[in-house]
Short mmCIF file of C-alpha atoms in Angstrom, two decimals:
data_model
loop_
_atom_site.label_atom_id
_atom_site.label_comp_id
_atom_site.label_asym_id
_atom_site.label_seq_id
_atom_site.Cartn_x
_atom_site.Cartn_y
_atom_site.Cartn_z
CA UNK A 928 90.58 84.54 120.81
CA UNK A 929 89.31 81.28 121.15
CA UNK A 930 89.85 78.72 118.13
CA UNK A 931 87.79 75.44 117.96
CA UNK A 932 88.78 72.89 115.04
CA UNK A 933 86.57 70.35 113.62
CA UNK A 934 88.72 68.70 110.91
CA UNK A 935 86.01 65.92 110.12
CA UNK A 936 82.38 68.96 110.24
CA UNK A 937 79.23 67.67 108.37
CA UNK A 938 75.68 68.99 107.56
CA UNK A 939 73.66 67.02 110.79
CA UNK A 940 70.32 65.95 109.19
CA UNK A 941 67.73 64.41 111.76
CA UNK A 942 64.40 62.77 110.58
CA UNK A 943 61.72 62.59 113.20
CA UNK A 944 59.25 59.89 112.16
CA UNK A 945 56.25 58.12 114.41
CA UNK A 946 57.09 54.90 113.01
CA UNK A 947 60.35 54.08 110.69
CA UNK A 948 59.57 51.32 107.97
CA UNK A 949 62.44 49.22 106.64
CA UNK A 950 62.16 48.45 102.82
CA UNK A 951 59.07 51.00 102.57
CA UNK A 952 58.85 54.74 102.15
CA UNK A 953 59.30 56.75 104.77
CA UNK A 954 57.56 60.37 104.23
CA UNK A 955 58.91 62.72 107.19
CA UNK A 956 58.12 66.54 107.80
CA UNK A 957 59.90 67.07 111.06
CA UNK A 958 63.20 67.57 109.71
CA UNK A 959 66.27 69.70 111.46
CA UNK A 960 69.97 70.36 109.28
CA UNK A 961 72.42 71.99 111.36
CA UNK A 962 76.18 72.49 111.02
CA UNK A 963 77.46 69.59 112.85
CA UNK A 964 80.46 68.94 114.75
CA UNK A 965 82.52 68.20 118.15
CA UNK A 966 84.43 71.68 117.75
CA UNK A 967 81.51 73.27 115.89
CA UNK A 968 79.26 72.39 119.23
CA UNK A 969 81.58 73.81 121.32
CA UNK A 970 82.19 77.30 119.26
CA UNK A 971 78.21 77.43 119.67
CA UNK A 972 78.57 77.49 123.73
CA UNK A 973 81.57 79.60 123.50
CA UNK A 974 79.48 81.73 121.10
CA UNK A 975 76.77 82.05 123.58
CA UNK A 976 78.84 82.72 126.78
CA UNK A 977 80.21 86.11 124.92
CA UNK A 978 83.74 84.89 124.27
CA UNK A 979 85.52 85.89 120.97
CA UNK A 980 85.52 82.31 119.07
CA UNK A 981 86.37 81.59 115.53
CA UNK A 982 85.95 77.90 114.07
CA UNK A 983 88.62 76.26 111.58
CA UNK A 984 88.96 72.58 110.23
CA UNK A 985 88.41 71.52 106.59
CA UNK A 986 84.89 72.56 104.20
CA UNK A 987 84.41 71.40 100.63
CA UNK A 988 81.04 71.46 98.22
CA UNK A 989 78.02 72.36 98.92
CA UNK A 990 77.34 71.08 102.07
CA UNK A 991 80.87 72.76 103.04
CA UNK A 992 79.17 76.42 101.95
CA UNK A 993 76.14 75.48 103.90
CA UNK A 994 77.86 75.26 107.50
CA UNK A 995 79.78 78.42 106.04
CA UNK A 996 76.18 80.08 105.83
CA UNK A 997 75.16 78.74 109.19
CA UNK A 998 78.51 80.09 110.95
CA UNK A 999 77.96 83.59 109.75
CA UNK A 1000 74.83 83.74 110.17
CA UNK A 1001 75.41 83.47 114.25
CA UNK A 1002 78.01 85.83 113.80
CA UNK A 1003 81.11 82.64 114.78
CA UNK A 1004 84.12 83.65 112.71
CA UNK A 1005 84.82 81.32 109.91
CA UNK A 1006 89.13 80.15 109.44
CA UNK A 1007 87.85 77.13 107.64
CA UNK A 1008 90.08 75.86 104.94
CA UNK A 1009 88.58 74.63 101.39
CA UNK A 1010 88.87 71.46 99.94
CA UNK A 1011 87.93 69.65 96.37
CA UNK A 1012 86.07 66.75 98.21
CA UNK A 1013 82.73 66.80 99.56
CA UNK A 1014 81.89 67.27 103.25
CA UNK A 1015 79.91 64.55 104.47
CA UNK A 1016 75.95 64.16 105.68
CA UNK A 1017 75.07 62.55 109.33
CA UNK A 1018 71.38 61.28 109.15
CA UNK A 1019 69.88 60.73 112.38
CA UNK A 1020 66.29 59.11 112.15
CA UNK A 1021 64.39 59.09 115.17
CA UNK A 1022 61.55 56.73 115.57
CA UNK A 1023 59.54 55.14 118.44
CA UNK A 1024 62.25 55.95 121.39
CA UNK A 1025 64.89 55.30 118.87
CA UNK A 1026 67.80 56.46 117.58
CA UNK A 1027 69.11 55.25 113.95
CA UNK A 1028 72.16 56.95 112.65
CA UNK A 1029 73.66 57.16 109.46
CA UNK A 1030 77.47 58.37 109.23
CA UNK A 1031 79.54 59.65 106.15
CA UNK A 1032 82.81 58.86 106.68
CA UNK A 1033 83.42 62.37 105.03
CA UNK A 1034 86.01 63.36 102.21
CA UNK A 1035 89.89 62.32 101.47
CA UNK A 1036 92.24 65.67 102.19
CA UNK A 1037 94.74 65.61 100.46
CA UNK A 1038 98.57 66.02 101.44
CA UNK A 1039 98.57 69.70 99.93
CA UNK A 1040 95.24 70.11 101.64
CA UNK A 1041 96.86 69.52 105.03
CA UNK A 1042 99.81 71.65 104.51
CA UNK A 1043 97.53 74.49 103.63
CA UNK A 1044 95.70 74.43 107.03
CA UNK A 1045 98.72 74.09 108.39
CA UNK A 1046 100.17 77.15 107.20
CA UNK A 1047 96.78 79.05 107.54
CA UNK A 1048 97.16 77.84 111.31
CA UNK A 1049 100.91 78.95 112.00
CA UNK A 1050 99.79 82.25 110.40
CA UNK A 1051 96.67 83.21 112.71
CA UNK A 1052 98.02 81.34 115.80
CA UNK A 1053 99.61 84.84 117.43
CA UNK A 1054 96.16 85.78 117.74
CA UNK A 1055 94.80 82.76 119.83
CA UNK A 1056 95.24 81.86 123.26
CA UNK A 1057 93.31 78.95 123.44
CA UNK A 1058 92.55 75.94 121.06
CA UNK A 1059 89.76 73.46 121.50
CA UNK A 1060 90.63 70.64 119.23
CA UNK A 1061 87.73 67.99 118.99
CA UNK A 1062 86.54 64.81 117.29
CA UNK A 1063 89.00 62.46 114.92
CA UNK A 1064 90.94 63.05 112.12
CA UNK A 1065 89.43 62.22 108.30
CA UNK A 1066 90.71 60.38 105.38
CA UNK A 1067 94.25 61.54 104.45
CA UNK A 1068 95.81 63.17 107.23
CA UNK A 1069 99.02 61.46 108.63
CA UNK A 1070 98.24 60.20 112.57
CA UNK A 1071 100.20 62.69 113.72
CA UNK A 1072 98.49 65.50 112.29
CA UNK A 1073 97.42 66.75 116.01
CA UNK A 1074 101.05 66.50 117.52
CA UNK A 1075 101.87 68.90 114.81
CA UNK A 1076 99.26 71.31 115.84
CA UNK A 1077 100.08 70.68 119.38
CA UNK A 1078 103.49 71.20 118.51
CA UNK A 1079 102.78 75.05 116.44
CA UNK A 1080 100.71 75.68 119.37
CA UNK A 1081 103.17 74.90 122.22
CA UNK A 1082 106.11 77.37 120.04
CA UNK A 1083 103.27 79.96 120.30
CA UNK A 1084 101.99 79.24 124.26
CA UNK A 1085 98.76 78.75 123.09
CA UNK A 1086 96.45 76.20 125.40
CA UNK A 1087 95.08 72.90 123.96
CA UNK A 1088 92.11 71.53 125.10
CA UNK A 1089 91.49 68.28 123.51
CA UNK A 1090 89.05 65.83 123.14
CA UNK A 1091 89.58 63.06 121.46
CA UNK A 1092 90.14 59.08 121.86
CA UNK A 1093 91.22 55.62 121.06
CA UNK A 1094 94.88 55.77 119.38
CA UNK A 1095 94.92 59.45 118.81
CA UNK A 1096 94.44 60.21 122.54
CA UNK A 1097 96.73 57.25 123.24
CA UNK A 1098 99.29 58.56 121.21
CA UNK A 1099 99.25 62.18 122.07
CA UNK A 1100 99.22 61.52 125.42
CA UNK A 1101 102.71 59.86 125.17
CA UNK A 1102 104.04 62.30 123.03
CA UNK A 1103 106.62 65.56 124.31
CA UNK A 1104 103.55 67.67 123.22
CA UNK A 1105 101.15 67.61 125.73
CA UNK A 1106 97.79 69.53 125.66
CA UNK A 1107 97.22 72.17 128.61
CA UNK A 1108 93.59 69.75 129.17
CA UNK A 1109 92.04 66.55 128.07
CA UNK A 1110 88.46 65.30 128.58
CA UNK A 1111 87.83 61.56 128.31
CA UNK A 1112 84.80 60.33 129.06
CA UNK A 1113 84.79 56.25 131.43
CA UNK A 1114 84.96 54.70 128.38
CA UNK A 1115 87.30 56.35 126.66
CA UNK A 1116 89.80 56.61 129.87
CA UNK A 1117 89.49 52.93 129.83
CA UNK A 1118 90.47 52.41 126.60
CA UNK A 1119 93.70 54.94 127.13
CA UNK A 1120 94.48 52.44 130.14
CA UNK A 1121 94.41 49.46 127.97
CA UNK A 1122 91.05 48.20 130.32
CA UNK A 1123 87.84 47.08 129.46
CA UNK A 1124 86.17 49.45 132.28
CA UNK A 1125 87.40 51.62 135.27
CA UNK A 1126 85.96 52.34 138.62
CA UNK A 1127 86.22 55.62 140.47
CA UNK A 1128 88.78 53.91 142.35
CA UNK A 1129 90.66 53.10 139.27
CA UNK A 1130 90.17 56.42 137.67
CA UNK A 1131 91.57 58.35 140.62
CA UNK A 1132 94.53 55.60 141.02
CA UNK A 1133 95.00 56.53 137.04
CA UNK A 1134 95.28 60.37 137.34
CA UNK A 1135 97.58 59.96 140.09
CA UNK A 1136 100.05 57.86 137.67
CA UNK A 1137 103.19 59.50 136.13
CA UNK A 1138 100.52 58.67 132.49
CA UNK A 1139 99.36 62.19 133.18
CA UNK A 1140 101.91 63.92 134.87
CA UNK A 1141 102.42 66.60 132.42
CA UNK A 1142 98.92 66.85 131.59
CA UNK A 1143 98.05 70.02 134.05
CA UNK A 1144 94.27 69.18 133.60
CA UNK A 1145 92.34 65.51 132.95
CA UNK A 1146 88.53 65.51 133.11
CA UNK A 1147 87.53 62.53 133.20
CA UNK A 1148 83.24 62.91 132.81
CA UNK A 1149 80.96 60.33 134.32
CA UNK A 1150 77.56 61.46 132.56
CA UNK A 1151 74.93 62.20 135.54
CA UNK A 1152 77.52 61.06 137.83
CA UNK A 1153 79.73 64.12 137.41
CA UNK A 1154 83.52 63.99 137.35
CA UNK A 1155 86.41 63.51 138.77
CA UNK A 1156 89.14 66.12 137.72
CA UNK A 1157 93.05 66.45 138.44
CA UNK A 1158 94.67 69.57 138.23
CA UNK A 1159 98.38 68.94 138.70
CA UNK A 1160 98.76 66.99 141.24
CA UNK A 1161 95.48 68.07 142.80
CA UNK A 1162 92.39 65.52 142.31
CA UNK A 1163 88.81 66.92 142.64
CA UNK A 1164 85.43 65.23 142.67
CA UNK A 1165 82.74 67.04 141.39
CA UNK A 1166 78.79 66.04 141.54
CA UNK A 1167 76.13 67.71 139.53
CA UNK A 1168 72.97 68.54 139.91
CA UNK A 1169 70.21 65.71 138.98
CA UNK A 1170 68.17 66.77 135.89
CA UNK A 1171 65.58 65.02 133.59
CA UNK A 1172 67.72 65.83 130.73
CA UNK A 1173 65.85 66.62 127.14
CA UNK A 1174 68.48 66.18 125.27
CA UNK A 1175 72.37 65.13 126.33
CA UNK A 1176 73.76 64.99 123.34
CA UNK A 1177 77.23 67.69 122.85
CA UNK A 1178 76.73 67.56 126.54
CA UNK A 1179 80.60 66.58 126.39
CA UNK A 1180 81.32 69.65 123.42
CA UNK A 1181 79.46 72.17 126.13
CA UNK A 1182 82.02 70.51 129.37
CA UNK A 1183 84.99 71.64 127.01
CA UNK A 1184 83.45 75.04 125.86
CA UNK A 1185 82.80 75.87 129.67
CA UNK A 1186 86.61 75.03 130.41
CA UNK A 1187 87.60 77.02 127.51
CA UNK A 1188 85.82 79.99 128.48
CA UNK A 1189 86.54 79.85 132.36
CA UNK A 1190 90.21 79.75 131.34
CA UNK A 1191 90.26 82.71 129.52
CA UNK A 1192 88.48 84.13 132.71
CA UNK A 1193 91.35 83.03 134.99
CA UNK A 1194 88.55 81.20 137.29
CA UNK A 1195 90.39 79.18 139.65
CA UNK A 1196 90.19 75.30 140.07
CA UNK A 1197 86.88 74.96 141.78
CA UNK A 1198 85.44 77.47 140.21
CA UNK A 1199 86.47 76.12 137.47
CA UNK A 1200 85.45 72.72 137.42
CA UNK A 1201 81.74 73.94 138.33
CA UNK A 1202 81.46 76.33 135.17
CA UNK A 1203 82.70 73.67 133.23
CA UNK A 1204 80.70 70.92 134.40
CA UNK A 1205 77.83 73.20 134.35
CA UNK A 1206 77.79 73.87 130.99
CA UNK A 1207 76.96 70.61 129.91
CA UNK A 1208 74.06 70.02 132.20
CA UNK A 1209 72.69 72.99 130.73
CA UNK A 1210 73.18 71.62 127.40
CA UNK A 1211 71.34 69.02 128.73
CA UNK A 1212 68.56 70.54 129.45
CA UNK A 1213 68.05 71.91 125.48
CA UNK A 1214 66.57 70.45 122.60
CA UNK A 1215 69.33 71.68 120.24
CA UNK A 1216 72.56 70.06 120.45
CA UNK A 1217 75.62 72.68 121.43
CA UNK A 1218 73.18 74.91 123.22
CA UNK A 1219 72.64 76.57 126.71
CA UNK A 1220 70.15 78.96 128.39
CA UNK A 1221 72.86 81.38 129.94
CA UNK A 1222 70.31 82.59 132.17
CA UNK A 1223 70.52 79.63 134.50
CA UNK A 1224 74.48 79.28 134.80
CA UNK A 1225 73.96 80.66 138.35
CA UNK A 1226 71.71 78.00 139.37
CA UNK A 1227 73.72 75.12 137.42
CA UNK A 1228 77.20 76.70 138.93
CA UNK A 1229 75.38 76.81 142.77
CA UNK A 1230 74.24 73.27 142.29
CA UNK A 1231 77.77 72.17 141.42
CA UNK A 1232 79.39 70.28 144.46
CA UNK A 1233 83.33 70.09 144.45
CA UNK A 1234 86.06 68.75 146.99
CA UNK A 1235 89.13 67.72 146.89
CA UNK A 1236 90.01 64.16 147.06
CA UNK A 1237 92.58 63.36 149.97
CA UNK A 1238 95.09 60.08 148.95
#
């Protein structure tokens, strides 16, 4: 089994208006509410691609029953834990080529909260080989919440993919628990390196530095660009295919479902990196965010160019 966690989910609301009025009303009929989530995004892909996925994190209220509803509805297996707060609305309004977002910053969980899901995590982790652990942490859980999941999950030789940044990357990163793979975006890479940008030069100088020794995978995504990917001590660069993308968001969610699943499949490194990779340029190419047409994986995995990177 596969098991993604979303400890931060919400109810993604997006408003699709020809024209957006401040201080006025604002009457909109094209309206979308979907479970929302890093982890929840990739479960979808996983979903999709066949593999046996189940989602966890934390759900409370309403809102919390209506991602519960959405999950089984799709047939993703629900390890959720409940909680008294409230999870939290993200309002997207789209107007006139833009993109206005309002964010929840979602409910406090409390201490017992956390020691719940981490209980109901030591007691189901037998059953998983691999964990996808996405997005940040909310209100009440200790920084080091993750190293103790990494930590359960190392004792059991279960795979972490993570994505995640700023501190919490930073931090985990440094720590004797190391996920199995990571996937930070430029950006976020730079921020890990203390920099304000990188280069491909500096990104493949970076993943050759004792920083990520023990990490056995770092994709590092450069949006249409591609990536560039270490494995070991074996650095690939990868180019995908050009595409007039519809929509890219949970293009990133889709890279880390496509490593998840081609894991479980044993696919070797090139192989590998192109399923991967190819799963967000098919997400790309959907309206819905955490999506793919798995009828054209052969065409994005035969488009995929990958070579090693000689130093």
């Amino acid at each position: 089994m596969i098991l993604t966690i979303t400890l931060n989910p919400a109810v993604d609301i997006s408003y699709k208006l020809d024209y957006f009025s401040l201080d006025s009303v604002n009457r909109v009929e094209d309206v979308s509410k979907t479970a929302g989530g890093k982890g929840l995004n990739v479960a979808r892909v996983l979903h999709q691609l066949g593999e046996d996925v189940a989602v966890s994190g934390f759900l409370g209220g309403s809102l919390g029953g209506f991602i519960r509803t959405q999950l089984s509805a799709i047939g993703i297996q629900d390890f959720f834990v409940p909680i008294d707060g409230e999870t939290r609305n993200c309002i997207a309004i789209i107007h006139e080529g833009k993109q206005t977002e309002i964010l929840e910053s979602g409910p406090v969980v409390s201490a017992s909260e956390a020691e719940l899901f981490v209980e109901k995590f030591t007691e189901y982790a037998p059953k998983v080989k691999i964990v996808a652990i996405s997005g940040s942490l909310p209100k009440g859980l200790p920084s080091d919440f993750y190293l103790r999941l990494l930590e359960i999950s190392n004792k059991y030789d279960i795979l972490v993919l993570l994505d995640s940044n700023g501190a919490l990357l930073t931090s985990i990163v440094a720590s004797e628990h190391k996920p199995y793979l990571i996937k930070p975006n430029e950006e976020e890479l730079a921020d890990l390196l203390g920099q304000k940008s990188v280069d491909k030069t500096q990104i493949i100088e970076a993943l050759g530095s004792s920083l990520f020794a023990d990490v056995p995978w770092v994709v590092v995504t450069l949006g249409a660009d591609g990536a560039i990917v270490k494995h070991n001590k074996t650095l690939y660069r990868a180019r995908t295919p050009k595409i007039d993308a519809v929509n890219p968001v949970g293009s990133g969610d889709s890279v880390v479902a496509g490593f998840a699943a081609g894991i479980a499949r044993g696919l070797a490194d090139e192989e590998l990196i192109k399923f991967g990779l190819s799963m967000g340029v098919l997400n790309a190419l959907e309206e819905k965010t955490g999506h793919i047409n798995v009828e054209k994986i052969e065409w994005a995995v035969g488009q995929m160019l990958v070579y090693r990177i000689e130093r």
